mmCIF file of C-alpha atoms in Angstrom:
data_model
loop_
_atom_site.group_PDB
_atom_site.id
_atom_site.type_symbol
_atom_site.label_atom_id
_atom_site.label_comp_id
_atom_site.label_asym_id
_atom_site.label_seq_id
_atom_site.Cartn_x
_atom_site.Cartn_y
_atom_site.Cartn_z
ATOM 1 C CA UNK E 15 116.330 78.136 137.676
ATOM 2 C CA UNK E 16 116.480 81.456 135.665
ATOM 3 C CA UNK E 17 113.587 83.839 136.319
ATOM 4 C CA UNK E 18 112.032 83.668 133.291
ATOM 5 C CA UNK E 19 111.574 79.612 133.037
ATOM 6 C CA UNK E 20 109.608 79.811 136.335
ATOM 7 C CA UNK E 21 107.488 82.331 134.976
ATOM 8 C CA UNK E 22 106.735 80.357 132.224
ATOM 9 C CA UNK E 23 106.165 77.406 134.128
ATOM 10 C CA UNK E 24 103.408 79.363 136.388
ATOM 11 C CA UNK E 25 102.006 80.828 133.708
ATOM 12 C CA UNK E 26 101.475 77.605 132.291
ATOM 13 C CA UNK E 27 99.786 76.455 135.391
ATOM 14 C CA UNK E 28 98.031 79.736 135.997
ATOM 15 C CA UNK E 29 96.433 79.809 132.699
ATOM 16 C CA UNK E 30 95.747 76.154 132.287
ATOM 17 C CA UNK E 31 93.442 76.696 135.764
ATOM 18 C CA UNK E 32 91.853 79.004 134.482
ATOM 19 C CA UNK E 33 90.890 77.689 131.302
ATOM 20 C CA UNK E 34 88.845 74.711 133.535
ATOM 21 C CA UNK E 35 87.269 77.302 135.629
ATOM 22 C CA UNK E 36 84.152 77.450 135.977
ATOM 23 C CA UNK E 37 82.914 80.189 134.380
ATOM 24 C CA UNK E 38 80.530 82.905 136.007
ATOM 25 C CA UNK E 39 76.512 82.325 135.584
ATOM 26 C CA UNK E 40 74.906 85.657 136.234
ATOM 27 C CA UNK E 41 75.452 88.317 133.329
ATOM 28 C CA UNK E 42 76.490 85.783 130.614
ATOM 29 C CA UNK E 43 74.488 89.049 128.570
ATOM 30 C CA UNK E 44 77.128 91.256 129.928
ATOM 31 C CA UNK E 45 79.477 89.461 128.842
ATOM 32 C CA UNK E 46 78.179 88.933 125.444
ATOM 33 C CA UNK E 47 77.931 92.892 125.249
ATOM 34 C CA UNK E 48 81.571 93.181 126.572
ATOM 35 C CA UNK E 49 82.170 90.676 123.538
ATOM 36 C CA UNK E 50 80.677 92.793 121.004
ATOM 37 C CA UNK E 51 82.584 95.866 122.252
ATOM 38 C CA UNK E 52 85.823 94.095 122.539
ATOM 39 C CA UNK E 53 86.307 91.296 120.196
ATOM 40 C CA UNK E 54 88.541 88.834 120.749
ATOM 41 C CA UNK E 55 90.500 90.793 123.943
ATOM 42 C CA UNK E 56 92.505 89.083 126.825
ATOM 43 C CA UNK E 57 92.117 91.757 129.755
ATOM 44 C CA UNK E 58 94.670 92.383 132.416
ATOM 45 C CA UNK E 59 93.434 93.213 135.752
ATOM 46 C CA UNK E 60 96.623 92.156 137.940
ATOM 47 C CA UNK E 61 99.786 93.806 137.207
ATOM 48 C CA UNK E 62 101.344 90.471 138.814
ATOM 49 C CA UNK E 63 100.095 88.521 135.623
ATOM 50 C CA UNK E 64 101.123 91.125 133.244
ATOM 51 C CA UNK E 65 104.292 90.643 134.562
ATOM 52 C CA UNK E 66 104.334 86.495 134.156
ATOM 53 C CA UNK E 67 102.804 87.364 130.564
ATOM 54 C CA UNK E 68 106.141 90.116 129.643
ATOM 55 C CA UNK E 69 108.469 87.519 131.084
ATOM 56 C CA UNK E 70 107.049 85.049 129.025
ATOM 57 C CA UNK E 71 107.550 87.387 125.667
ATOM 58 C CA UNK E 72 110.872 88.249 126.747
ATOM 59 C CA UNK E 73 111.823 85.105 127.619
ATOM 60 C CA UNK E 74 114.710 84.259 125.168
ATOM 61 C CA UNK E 75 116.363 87.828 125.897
ATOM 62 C CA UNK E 76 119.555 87.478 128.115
ATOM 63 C CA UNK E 77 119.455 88.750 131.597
ATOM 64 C CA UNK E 78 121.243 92.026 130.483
ATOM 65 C CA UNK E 79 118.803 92.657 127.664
ATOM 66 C CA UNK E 80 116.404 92.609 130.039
ATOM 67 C CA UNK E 81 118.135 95.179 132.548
ATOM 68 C CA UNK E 82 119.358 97.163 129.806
ATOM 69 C CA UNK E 83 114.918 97.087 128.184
ATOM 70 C CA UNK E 84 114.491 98.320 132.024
ATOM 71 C CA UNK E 85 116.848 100.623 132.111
ATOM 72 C CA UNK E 86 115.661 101.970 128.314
ATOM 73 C CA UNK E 87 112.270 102.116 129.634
ATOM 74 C CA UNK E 88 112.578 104.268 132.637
ATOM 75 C CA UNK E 89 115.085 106.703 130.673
ATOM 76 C CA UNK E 90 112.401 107.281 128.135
ATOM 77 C CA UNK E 91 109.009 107.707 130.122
ATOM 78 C CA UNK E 92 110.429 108.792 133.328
ATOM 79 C CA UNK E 93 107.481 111.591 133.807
ATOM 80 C CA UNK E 94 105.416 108.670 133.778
ATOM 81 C CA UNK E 95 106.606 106.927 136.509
ATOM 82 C CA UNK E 96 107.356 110.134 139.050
ATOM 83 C CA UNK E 97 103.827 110.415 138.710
ATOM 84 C CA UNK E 98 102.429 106.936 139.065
ATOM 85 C CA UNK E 99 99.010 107.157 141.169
ATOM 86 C CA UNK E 100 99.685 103.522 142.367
ATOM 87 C CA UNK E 101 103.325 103.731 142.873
ATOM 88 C CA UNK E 102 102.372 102.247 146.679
ATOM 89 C CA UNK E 103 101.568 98.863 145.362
ATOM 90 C CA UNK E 104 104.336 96.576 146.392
ATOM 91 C CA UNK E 105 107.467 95.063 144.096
ATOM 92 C CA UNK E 106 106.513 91.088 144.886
ATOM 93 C CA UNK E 107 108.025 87.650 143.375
ATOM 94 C CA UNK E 108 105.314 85.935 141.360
ATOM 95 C CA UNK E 109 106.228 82.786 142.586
ATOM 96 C CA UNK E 110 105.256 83.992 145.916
ATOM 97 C CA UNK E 111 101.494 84.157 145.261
ATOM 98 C CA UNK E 112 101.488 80.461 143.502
ATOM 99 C CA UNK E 113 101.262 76.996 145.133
ATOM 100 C CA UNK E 114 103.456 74.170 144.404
ATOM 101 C CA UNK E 115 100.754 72.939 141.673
ATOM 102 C CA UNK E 116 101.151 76.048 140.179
ATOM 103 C CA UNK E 117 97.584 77.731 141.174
ATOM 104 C CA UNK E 118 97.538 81.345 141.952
ATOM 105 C CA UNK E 119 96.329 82.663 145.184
ATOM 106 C CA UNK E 120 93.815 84.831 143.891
ATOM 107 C CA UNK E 121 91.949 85.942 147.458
ATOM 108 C CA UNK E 122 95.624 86.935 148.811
ATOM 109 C CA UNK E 123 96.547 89.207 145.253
ATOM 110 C CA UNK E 124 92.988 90.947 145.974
ATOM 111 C CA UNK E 125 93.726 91.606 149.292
ATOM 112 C CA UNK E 126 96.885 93.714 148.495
ATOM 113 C CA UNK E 127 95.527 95.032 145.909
ATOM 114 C CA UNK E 128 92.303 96.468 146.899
ATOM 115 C CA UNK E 129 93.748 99.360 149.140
ATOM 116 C CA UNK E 130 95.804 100.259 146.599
ATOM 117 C CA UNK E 131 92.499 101.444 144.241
ATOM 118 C CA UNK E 132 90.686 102.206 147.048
ATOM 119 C CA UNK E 133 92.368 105.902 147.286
ATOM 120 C CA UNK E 134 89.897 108.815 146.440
ATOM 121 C CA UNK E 135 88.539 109.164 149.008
ATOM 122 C CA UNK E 136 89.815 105.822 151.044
ATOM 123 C CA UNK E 137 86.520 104.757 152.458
ATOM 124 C CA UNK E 138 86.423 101.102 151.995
ATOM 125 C CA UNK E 139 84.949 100.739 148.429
ATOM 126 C CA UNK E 140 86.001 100.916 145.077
ATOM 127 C CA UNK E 141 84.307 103.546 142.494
ATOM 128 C CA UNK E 142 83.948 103.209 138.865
ATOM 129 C CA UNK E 143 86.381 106.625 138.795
ATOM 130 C CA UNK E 144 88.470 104.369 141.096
ATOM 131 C CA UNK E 145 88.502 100.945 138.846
ATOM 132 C CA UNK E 146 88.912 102.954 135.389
ATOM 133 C CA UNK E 147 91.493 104.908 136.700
ATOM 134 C CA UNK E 148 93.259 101.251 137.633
ATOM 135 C CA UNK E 149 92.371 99.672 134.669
ATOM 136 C CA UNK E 150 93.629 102.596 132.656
ATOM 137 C CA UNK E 151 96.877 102.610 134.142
ATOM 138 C CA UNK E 152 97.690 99.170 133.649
ATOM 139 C CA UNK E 153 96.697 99.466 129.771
ATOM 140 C CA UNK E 154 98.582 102.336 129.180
ATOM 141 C CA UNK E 155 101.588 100.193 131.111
ATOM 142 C CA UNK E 156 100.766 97.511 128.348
ATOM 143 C CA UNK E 157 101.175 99.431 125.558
ATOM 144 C CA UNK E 158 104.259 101.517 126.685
ATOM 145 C CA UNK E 159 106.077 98.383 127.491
ATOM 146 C CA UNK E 160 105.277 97.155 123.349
ATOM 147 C CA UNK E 161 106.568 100.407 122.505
ATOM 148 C CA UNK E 162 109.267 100.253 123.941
ATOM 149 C CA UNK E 163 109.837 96.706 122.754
ATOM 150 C CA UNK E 164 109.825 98.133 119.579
ATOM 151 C CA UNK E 165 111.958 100.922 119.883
ATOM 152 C CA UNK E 166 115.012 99.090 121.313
ATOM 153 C CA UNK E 167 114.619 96.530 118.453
ATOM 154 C CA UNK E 168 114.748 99.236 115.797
ATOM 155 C CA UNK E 169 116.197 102.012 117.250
ATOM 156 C CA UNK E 170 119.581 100.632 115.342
ATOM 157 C CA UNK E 171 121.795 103.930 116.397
ATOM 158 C CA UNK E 172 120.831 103.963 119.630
ATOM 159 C CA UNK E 173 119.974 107.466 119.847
ATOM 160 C CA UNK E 174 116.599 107.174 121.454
ATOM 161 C CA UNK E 175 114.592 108.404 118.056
ATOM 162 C CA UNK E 176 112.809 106.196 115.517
ATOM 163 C CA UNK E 177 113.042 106.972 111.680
ATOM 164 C CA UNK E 178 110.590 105.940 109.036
ATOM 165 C CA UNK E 179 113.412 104.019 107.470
ATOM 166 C CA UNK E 180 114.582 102.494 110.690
ATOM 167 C CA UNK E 181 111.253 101.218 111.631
ATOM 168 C CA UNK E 182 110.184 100.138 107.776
ATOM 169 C CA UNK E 183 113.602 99.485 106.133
ATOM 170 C CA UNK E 184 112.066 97.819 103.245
ATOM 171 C CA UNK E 185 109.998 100.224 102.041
ATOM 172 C CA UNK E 186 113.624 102.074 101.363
ATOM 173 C CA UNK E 187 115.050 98.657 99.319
ATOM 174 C CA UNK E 188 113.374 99.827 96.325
ATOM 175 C CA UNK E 189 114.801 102.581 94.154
ATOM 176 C CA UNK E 190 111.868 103.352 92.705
ATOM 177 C CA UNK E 191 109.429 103.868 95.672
ATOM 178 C CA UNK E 192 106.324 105.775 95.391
ATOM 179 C CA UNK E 193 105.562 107.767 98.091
ATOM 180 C CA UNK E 194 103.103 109.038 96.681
ATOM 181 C CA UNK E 195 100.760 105.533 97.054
ATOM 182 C CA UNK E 196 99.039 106.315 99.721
ATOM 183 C CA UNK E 197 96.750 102.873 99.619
ATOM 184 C CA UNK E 198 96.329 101.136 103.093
ATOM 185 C CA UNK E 199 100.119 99.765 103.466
ATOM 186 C CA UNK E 200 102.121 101.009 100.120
ATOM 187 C CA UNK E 201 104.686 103.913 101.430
ATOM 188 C CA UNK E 202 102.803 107.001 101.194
ATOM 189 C CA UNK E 203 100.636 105.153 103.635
ATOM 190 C CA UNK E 204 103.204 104.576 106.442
ATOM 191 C CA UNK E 205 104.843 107.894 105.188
ATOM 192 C CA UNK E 206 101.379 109.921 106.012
ATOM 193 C CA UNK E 207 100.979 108.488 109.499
ATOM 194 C CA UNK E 208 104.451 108.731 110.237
ATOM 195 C CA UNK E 209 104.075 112.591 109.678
ATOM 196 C CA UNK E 210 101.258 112.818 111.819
ATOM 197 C CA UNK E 211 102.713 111.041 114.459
ATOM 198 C CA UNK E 212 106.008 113.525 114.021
ATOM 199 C CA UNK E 213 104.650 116.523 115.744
ATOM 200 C CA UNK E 214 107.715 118.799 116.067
ATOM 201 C CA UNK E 215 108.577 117.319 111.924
ATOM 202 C CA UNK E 216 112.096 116.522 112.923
ATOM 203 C CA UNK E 217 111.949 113.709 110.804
ATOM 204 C CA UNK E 218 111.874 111.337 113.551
ATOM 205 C CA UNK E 219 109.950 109.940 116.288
ATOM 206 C CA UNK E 220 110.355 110.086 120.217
ATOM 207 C CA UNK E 221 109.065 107.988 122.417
ATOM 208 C CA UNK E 222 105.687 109.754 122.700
ATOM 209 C CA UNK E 223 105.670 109.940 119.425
ATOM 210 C CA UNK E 224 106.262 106.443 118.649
ATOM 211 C CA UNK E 225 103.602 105.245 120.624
ATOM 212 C CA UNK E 226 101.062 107.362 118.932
ATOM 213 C CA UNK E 227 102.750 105.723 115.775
ATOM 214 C CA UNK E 228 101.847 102.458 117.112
ATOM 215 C CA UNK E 229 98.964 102.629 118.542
ATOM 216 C CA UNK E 230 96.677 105.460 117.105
ATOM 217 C CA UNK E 231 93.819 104.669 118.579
ATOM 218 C CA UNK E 232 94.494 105.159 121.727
ATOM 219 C CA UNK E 233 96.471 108.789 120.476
ATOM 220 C CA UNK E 234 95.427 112.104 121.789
ATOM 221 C CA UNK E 235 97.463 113.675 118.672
ATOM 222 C CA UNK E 236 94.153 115.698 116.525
ATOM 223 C CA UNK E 237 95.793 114.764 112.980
ATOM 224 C CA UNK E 238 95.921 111.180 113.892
ATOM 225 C CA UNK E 239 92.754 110.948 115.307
ATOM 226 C CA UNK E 240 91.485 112.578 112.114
ATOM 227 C CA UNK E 241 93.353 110.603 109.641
ATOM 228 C CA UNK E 242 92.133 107.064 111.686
ATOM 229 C CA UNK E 243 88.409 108.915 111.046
ATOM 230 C CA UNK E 244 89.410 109.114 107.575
ATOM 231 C CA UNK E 245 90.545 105.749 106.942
ATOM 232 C CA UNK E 246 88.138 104.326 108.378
ATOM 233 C CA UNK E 247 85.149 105.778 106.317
ATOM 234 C CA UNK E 248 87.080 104.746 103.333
ATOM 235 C CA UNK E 249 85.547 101.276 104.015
ATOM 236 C CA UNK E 250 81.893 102.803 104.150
ATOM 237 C CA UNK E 251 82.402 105.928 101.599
ATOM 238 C CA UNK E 252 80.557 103.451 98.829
ATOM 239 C CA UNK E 253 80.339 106.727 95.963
ATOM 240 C CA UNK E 254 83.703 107.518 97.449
ATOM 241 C CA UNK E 255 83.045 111.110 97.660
ATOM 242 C CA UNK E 256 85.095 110.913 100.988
ATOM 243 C CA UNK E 257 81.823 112.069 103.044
ATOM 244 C CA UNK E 258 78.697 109.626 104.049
ATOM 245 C CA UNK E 259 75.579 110.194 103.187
ATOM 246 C CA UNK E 260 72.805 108.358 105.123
ATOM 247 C CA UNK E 261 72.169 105.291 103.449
ATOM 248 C CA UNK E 262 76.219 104.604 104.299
ATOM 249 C CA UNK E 263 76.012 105.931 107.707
ATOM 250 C CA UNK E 264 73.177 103.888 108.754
ATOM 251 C CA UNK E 265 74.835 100.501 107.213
ATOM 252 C CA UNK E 266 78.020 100.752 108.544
ATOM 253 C CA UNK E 267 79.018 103.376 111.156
ATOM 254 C CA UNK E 268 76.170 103.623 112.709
ATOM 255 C CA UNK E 269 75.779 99.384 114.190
ATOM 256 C CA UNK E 270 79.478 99.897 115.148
ATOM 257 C CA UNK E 271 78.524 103.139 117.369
ATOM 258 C CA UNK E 272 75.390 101.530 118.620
ATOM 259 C CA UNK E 273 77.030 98.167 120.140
ATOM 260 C CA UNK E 274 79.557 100.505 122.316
ATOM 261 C CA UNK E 275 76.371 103.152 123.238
ATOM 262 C CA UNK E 276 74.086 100.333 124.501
ATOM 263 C CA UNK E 277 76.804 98.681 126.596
ATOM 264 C CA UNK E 278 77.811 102.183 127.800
ATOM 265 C CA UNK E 279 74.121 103.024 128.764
ATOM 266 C CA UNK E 280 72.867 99.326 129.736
ATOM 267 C CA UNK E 281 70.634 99.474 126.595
ATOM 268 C CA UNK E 282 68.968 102.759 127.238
ATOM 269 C CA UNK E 283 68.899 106.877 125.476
ATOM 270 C CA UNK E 284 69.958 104.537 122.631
ATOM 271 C CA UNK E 285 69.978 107.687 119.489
ATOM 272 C CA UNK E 286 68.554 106.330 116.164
ATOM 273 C CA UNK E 287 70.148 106.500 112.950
ATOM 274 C CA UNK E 288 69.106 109.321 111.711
ATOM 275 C CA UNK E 289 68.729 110.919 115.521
ATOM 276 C CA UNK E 290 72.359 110.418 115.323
ATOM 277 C CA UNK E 291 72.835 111.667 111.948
ATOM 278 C CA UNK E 292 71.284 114.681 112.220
ATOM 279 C CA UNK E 293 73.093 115.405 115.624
ATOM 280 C CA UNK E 294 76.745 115.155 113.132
ATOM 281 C CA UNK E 295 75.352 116.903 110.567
ATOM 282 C CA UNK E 296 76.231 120.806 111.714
ATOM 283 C CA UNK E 297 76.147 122.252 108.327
ATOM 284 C CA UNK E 298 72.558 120.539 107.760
ATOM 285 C CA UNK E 299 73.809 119.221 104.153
ATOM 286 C CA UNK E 300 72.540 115.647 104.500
ATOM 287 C CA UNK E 301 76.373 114.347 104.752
ATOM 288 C CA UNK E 302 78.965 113.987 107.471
ATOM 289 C CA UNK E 303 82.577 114.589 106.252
ATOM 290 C CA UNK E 304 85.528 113.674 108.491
ATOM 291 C CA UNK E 305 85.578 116.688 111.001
ATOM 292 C CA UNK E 306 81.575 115.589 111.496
ATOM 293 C CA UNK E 307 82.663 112.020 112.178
ATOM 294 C CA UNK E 308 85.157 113.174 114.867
ATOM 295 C CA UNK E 309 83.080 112.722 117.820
ATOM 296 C CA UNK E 310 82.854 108.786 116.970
ATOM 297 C CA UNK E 311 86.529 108.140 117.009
ATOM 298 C CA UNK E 312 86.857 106.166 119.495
ATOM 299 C CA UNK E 313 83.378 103.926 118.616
ATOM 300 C CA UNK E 314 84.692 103.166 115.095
ATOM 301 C CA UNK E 315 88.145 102.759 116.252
ATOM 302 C CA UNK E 316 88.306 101.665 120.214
ATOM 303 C CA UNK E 317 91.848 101.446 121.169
ATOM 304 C CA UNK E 318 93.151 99.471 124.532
ATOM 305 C CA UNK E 319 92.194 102.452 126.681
ATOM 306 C CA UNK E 320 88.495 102.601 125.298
ATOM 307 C CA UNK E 321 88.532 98.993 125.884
ATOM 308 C CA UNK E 322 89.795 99.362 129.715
ATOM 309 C CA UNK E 323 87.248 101.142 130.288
ATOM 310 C CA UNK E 324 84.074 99.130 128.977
ATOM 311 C CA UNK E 325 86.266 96.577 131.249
ATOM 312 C CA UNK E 326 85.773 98.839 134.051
ATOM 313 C CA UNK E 327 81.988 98.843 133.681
ATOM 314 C CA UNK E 328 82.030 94.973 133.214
ATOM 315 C CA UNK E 329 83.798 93.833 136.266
ATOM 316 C CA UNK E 330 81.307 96.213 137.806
ATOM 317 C CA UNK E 331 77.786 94.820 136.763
ATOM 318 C CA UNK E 332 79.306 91.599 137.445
ATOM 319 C CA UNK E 333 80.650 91.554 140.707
ATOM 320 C CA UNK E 334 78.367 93.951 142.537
ATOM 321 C CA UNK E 335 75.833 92.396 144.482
ATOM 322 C CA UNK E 336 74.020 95.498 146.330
ATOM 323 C CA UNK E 337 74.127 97.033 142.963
ATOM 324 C CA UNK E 338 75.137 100.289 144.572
ATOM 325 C CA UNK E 339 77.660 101.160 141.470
ATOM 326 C CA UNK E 340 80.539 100.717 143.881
ATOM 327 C CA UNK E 341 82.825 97.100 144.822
ATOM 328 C CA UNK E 342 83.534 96.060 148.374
ATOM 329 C CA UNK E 343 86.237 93.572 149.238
ATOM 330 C CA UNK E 344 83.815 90.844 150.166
ATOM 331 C CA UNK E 345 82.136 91.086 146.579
ATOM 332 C CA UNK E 346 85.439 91.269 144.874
ATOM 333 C CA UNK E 347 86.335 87.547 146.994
ATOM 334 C CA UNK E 348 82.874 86.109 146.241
ATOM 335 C CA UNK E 349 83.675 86.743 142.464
ATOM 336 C CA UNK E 350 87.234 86.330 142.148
ATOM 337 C CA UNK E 351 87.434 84.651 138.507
ATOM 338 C CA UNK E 352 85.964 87.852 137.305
ATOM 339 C CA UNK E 353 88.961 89.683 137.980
ATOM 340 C CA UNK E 354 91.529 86.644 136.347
ATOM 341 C CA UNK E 355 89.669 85.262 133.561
ATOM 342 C CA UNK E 356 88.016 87.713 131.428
ATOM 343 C CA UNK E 357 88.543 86.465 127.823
ATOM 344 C CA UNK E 358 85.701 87.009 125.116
ATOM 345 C CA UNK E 359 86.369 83.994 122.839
ATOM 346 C CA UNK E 360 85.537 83.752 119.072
ATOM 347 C CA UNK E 361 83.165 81.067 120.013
ATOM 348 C CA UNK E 362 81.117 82.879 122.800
ATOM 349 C CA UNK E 363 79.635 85.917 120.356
ATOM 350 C CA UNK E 364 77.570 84.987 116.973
ATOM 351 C CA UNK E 365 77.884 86.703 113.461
ATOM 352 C CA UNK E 366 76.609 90.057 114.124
ATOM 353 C CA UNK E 367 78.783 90.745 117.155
ATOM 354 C CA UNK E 368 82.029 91.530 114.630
ATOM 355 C CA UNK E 369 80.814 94.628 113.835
ATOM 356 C CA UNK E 370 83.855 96.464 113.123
ATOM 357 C CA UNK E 371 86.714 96.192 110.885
ATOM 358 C CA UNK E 372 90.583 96.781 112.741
ATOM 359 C CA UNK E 373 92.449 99.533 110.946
ATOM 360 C CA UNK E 374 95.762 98.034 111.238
#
């Protein structure tokens, strides 16, 4: 049987158990907050089941595509795998950890993989620093293996670079196109982030570049983070004067920023409104432009590494039991579903959780 059909077939299983799990009684809140903070967001804390979930994307691809995606991947972020901080964690064959009904050994995947977080220092717990740093590896995994997805599909020449008009060749069908239209999707949209993204302006996009393309949020690139700023005000700018004054602030940005501040701080040092608003406002003139709205970027637009880390701090109020901010193995076994089953569903958060709009 080809790899790929057993993975779907334990997947199936796999997720099917966990949908009649029971779910976890103490810190439903928590999770409610997580909820707010993350949306609708399936979270990934075994790299074993992010491999089952790839296989099952990549299913239909032949054998070689799938070497050759492999291949294409280590060719293209090689610096990030010579320095992989959990490069000791073992190569292993899902079907390995599953029983013949298709039900995952979850005590024997925590096993292995609790020395491999437990590094700095290696004292028998797991830190938050320790945890984030996990969790933030595999998310970063996640979204270089889309991006990489992507490139192979469009990268048409094969030269390893991504144009505008290889990625979008539609917006090149018309004769007549407008690049000019910058309105959220017309061309001189995807024109303007494409140039941000394009940091040495060769006209086309690396890797690295790409996946600042694709997934902005989560970009360390200062005219993308200021453009995402930017576009999303547009939503709140109600004068459209491009800045917001307090009356905007306070109805829009500042609900988004408070849901991620009270998870972050349990509820507590919560800033008001205009606390907050005055602490923007540098130049005192009773409006915060774009470069004033910087230090929110990543509470108006959370990206998969914000959200790996309010994942960190999640699995931690939930799991540990002596409450002393740090995870033993014992706690991690008494709590296992934590670690494999941490979906927020539409149904579990009310009205006034969807607080913020998704750029893209």
């Amino acid at each position: 049987m080809k790899p790929a059909v057993v993975y779907s077939l334990l997947a199936t299983a796999f997720l099917f158990i966990l949908a009649f799990a029971p779910k976890p009684e103490r810190g439903q809140y928590s999770q409610l907050r997580l909820g707010r903070c993350l949306g609708c967001k399936h979270l990934i804390f075994d790299p074993l089941v992010a491999k089952i979930e790839r296989s099952l994307e990549e299913e239909s691809w032949s054998e070689k595509d799938q070497h050759d995606l492999e291949n294409y991947y280590k060719s293209q972020i090689k610096h990030d795998w010579d320095t992989n901080p959990f490069s000791d964690i073992p190569e292993e064959d899902p079907e390995d950890y599953f029983s013949e009904k298709g039900q995952l050994n979850i005590p024997g995947r925590l096993l292995i993989l609790f020395p491999c977080l437990d590094k700095t220092p290696k004292d028998g717990v797991i830190s938050f620093k320790e945890l984030e740093a996990w969790n933030v590896w595999q998310a970063t995994n996640r979204l270089n293996q889309r991006t990489l997805r992507e490139m192979k599909e469009h990268d048409l020449d094969g030269d390893k670079f991504i144009t505008l008009k290889e990625y979008l060749p539609n917006l090149f069908d018309n004769d007549n196109i407008d690049m000019n239209d910058k309105t959220h999707g017309k061309p001189g949209w995807w024109s303007e982030q494409f140039t941000n993204a394009d940091i040495d302006g060769n006209g086309r996009l690396n890797f690295t570049e790409f996946n600042d393309f694709l997934h902005p949020e989560d970009s360390g690139n200062e005219s993308i983070q200021q453009w995402m700023v930017k576009e999303k005000i547009q939503g709140m700018d109600y004068d459209k004067d491009g800045k917001l004054n307090f009356i905007e602030f306070n109805e829009r940005a500042y609900d988004v920023y408070k849901n991620y501040i009270e998870f972050e701080n349990d509820g507590n040092n919560l800033p008001s409104a205009e606390e907050k608003f005055a602490e923007l406002d540098v130049n005192m003139d009773k409006y915060l432009t774009v470069a004033e709205l910087r230090p929110l970027t990543h509470h108006l637009n959370p990206g998969e590494l914000s959200y790996a880390r309010y994942f960190t701090k999640y699995l931690i109020q939930m799991a540990d039991d002596d409450r002393d901010g740090t995870l033993s193995l014992n706690e991690m076994l008494n709590h296992p579903h934590i670690f494999y089953s941490t979906v927020i569903h539409e149904s579990e958060l009310t009205d006034d959780d969807y607080t913020h709009e998704e750029l893209r």
